[in-house]
C-alpha positions as a Python dict, from the first residue, in 0.01 Angstrom:
ca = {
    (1, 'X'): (0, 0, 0),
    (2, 'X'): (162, 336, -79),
    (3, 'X'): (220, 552, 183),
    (4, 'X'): (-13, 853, 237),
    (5, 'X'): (186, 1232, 192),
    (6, 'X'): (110, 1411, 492),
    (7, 'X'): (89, 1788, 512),
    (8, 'X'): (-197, 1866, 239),
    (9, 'X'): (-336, 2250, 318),
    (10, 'X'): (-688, 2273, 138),
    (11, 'X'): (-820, 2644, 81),
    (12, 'X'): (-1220, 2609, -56),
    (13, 'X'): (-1413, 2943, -134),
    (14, 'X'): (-1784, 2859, -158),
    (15, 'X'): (-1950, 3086, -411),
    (16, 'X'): (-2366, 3073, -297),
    (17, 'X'): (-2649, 3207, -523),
    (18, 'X'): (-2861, 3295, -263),
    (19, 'X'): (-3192, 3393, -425),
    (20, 'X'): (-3492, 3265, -302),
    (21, 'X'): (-3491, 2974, -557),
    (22, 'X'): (-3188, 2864, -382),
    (23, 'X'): (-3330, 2815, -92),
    (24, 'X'): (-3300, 2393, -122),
    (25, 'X'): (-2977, 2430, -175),
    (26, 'X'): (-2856, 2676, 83),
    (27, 'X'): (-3059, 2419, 353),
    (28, 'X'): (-2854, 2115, 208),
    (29, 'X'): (-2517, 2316, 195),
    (30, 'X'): (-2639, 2408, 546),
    (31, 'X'): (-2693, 2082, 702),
    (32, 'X'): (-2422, 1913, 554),
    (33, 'X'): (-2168, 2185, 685),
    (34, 'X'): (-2097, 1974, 978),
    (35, 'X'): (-1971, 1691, 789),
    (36, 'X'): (-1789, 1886, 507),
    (37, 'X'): (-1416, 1842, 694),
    (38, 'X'): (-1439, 1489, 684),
    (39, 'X'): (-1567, 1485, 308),
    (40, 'X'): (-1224, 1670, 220),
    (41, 'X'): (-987, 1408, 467),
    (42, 'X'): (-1164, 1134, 311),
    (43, 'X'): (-1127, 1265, -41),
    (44, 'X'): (-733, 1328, 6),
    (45, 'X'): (-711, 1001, 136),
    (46, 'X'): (-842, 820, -108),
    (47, 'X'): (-557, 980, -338),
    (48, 'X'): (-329, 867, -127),
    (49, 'X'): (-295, 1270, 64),
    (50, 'X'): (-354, 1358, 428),
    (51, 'X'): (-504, 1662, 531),
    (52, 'X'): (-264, 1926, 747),
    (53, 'X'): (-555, 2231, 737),
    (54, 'X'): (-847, 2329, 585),
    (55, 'X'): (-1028, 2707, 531),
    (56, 'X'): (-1328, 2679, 395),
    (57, 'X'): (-1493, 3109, 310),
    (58, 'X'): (-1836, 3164, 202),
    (59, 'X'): (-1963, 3453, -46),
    (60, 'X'): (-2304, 3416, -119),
    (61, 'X'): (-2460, 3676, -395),
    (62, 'X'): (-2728, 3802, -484),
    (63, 'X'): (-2874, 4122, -757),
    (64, 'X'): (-2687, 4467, -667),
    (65, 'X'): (-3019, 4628, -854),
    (66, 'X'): (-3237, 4417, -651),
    (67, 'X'): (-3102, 4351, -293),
    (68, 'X'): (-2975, 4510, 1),
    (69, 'X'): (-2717, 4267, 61),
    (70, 'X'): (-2617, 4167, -300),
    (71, 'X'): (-2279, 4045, -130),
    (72, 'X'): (-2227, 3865, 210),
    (73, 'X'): (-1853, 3772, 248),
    (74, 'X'): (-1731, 3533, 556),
    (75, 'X'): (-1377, 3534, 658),
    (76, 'X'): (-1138, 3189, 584),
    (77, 'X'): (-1286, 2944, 895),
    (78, 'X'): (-1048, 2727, 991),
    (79, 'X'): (-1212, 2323, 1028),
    (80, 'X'): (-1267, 2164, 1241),
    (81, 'X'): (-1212, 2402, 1518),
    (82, 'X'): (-1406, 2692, 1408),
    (83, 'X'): (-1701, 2479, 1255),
    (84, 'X'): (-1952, 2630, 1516),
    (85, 'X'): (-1865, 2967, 1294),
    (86, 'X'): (-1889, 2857, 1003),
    (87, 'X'): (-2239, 2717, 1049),
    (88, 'X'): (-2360, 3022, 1201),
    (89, 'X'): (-2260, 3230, 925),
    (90, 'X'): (-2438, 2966, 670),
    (91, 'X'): (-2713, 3003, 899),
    (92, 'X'): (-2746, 3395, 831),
    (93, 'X'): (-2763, 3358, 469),
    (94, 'X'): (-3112, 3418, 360),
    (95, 'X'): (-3289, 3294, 66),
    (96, 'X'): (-3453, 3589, -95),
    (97, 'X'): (-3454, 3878, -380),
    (98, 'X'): (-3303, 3826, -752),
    (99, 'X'): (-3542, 4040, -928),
    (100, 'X'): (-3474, 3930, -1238),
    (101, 'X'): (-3303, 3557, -1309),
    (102, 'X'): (-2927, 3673, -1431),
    (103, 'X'): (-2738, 3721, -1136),
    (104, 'X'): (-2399, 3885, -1039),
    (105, 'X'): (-2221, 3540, -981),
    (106, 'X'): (-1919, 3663, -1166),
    (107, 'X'): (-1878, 3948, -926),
    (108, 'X'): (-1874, 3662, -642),
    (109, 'X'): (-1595, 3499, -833),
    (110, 'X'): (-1346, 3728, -886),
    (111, 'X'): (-1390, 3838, -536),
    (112, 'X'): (-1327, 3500, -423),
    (113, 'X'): (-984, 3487, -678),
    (114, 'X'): (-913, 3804, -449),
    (115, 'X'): (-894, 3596, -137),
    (116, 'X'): (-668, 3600, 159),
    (117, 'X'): (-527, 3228, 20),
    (118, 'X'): (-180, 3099, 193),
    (119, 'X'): (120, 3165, 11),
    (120, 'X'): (444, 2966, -23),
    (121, 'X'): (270, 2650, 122),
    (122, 'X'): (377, 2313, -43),
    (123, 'X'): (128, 2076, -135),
    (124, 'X'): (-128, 2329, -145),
    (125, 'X'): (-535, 2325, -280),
    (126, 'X'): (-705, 2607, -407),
    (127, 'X'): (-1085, 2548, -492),
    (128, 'X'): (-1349, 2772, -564),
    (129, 'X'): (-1713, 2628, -536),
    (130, 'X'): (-2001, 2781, -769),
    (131, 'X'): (-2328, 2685, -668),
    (132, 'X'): (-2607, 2863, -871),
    (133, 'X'): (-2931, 2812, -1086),
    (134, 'X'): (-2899, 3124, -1280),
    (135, 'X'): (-2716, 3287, -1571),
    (136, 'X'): (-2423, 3545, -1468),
    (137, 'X'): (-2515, 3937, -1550),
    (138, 'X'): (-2175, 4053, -1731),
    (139, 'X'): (-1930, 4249, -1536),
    (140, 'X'): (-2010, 4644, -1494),
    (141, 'X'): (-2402, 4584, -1583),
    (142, 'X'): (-2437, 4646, -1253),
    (143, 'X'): (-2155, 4908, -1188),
    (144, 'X'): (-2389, 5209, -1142),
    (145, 'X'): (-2596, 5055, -826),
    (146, 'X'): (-2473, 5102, -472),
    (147, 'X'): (-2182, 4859, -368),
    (148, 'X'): (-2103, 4715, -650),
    (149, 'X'): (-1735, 4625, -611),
    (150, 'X'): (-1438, 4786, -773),
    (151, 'X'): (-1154, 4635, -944),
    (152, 'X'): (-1365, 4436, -1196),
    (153, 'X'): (-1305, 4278, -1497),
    (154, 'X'): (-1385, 4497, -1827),
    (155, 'X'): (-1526, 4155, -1984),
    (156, 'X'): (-1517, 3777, -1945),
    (157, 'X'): (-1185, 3773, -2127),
    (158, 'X'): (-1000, 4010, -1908),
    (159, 'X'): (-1132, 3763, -1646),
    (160, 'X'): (-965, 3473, -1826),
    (161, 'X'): (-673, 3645, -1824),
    (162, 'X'): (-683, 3737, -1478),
    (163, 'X'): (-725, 3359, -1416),
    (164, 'X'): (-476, 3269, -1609),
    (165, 'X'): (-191, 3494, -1539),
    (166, 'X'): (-314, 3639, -1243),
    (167, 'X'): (-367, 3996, -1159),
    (168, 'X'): (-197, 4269, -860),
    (169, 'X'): (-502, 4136, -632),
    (170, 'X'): (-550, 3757, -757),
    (171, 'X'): (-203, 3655, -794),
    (172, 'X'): (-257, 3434, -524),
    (173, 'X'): (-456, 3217, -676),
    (174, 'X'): (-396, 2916, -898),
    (175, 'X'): (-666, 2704, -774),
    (176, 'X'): (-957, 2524, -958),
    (177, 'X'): (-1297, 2622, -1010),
    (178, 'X'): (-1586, 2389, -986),
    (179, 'X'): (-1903, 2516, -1063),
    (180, 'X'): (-2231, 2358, -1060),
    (181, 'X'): (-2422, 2579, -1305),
    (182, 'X'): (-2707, 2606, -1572),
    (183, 'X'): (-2614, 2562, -1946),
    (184, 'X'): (-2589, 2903, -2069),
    (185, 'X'): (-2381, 3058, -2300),
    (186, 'X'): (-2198, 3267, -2033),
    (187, 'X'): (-2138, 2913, -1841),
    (188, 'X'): (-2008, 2785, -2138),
    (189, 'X'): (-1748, 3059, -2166),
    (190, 'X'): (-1589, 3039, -1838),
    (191, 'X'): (-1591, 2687, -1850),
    (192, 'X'): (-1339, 2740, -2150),
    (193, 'X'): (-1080, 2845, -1914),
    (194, 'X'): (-859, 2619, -1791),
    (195, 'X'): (-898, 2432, -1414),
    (196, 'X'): (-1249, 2476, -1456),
    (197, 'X'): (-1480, 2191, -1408),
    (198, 'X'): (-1847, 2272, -1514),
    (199, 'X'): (-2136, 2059, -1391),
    (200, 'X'): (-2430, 2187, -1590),
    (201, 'X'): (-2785, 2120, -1475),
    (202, 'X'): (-3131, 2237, -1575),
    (203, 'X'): (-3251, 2324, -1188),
    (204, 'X'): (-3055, 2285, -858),
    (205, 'X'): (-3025, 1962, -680),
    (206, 'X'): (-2917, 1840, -322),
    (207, 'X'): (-2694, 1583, -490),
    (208, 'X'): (-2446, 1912, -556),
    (209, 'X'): (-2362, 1945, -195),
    (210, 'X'): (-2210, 1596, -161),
    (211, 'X'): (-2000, 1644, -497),
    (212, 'X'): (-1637, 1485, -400),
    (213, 'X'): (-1457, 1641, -673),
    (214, 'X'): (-1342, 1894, -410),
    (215, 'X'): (-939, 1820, -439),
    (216, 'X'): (-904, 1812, -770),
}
């Protein structure tokens, strides 16, 4: 049998739509937050990896046109020991708003490329988690409305490049996204990137929460 490598760090990002036809979702994601540091050990052991530390953030999104809180960002919870946390924060997300169905998912990513991710660490896991039943608005559709973020993209392929070479505030990151998303055009795009790995769907399931392609 070979011998496990010890000293994997795992960094996940969890990207939520959290619109009120999310609401399934957000309760599975929810309940099965207890559970979700063991899913990662047991993944890395099963190729062959231990697990040093994990950080699991949450950034669940919304409209900015529609919604007061179009953004709600968590800090990096470190699991198992801040679990109670992290569940509490899941538990203030909200299911509501949207107004209409794109939504600004893309917003929610970049912000998550601009994490506080470790740096220099050796056997090292960067995932970013995309949970949403919607199409993505472009960047600056929203730009006008009150919070939107700045230090977007222009367009989906500055965002590619961004992803692929990095940018002064993503630099860190060189992780994977996996993104369980409709099949729209826009979906179809970013999945062109590279280390993306697009599960398309025609409405939200539960089955998404217990996905084990989190180490990729």
């Amino acid at each position: 049998m070979e011998k496990a490598v010890k000293g994997t760090f795992v960094d996940v990002v969890m990207c939520i739509d959290a619109t009120v036809s999310m609401s399934a979702i957000i309760a599975d994601i929810r309940s099965n937050a207890s559970e979700f540091c063991q899913t990662v050990e047991k993944a890395l052991i099963e190729k062959g990896k231990t697990l040093e530390q994990l950080r699991v953030k949450v950034i669940a999104f919304r409209d900015f046109a529609f919604d007061k809180k179009p953004i709600e960002e968590s800090k990096f919870f470190a699991l198992p020991k801040e679990n109670d946390k992290y569940v509490k924060f899941l538990s203030g997300i909200k299911s509501y708003g949207g107004g209409d169905l794109p939504e600004n998912a893309l917003e929610a990513l970049v912000l998550a490329m601009k994490s506080d991710w470790l740096v220099g660490k050796e056997n090292y896991v960067q995932d970013i988690y995309m949970y949403t039943d919607a199409d993505a608005l472009m960047f600056n559709e929203r730009k006008d409305c009150n919070g939107y973020p700045a230090g977007m993209p222009e367009d989906l392929k500055e965002l590619a490049s961004w992803w692929n070479n990095g940018s002064e505030e993503t630099a860190a990151f060189k992780g994977n996204l996996i993104a369980f998303v409709p099949d729209t055009e826009t979906w179809r795009k970013v999945g062109q990137m590279d280390r993306c790995h697009m599960i398309y769907h025609s409405a939200p399931s539960a089955d998404v929460t217990k996905d084990k392609s989190i180490v990729k």
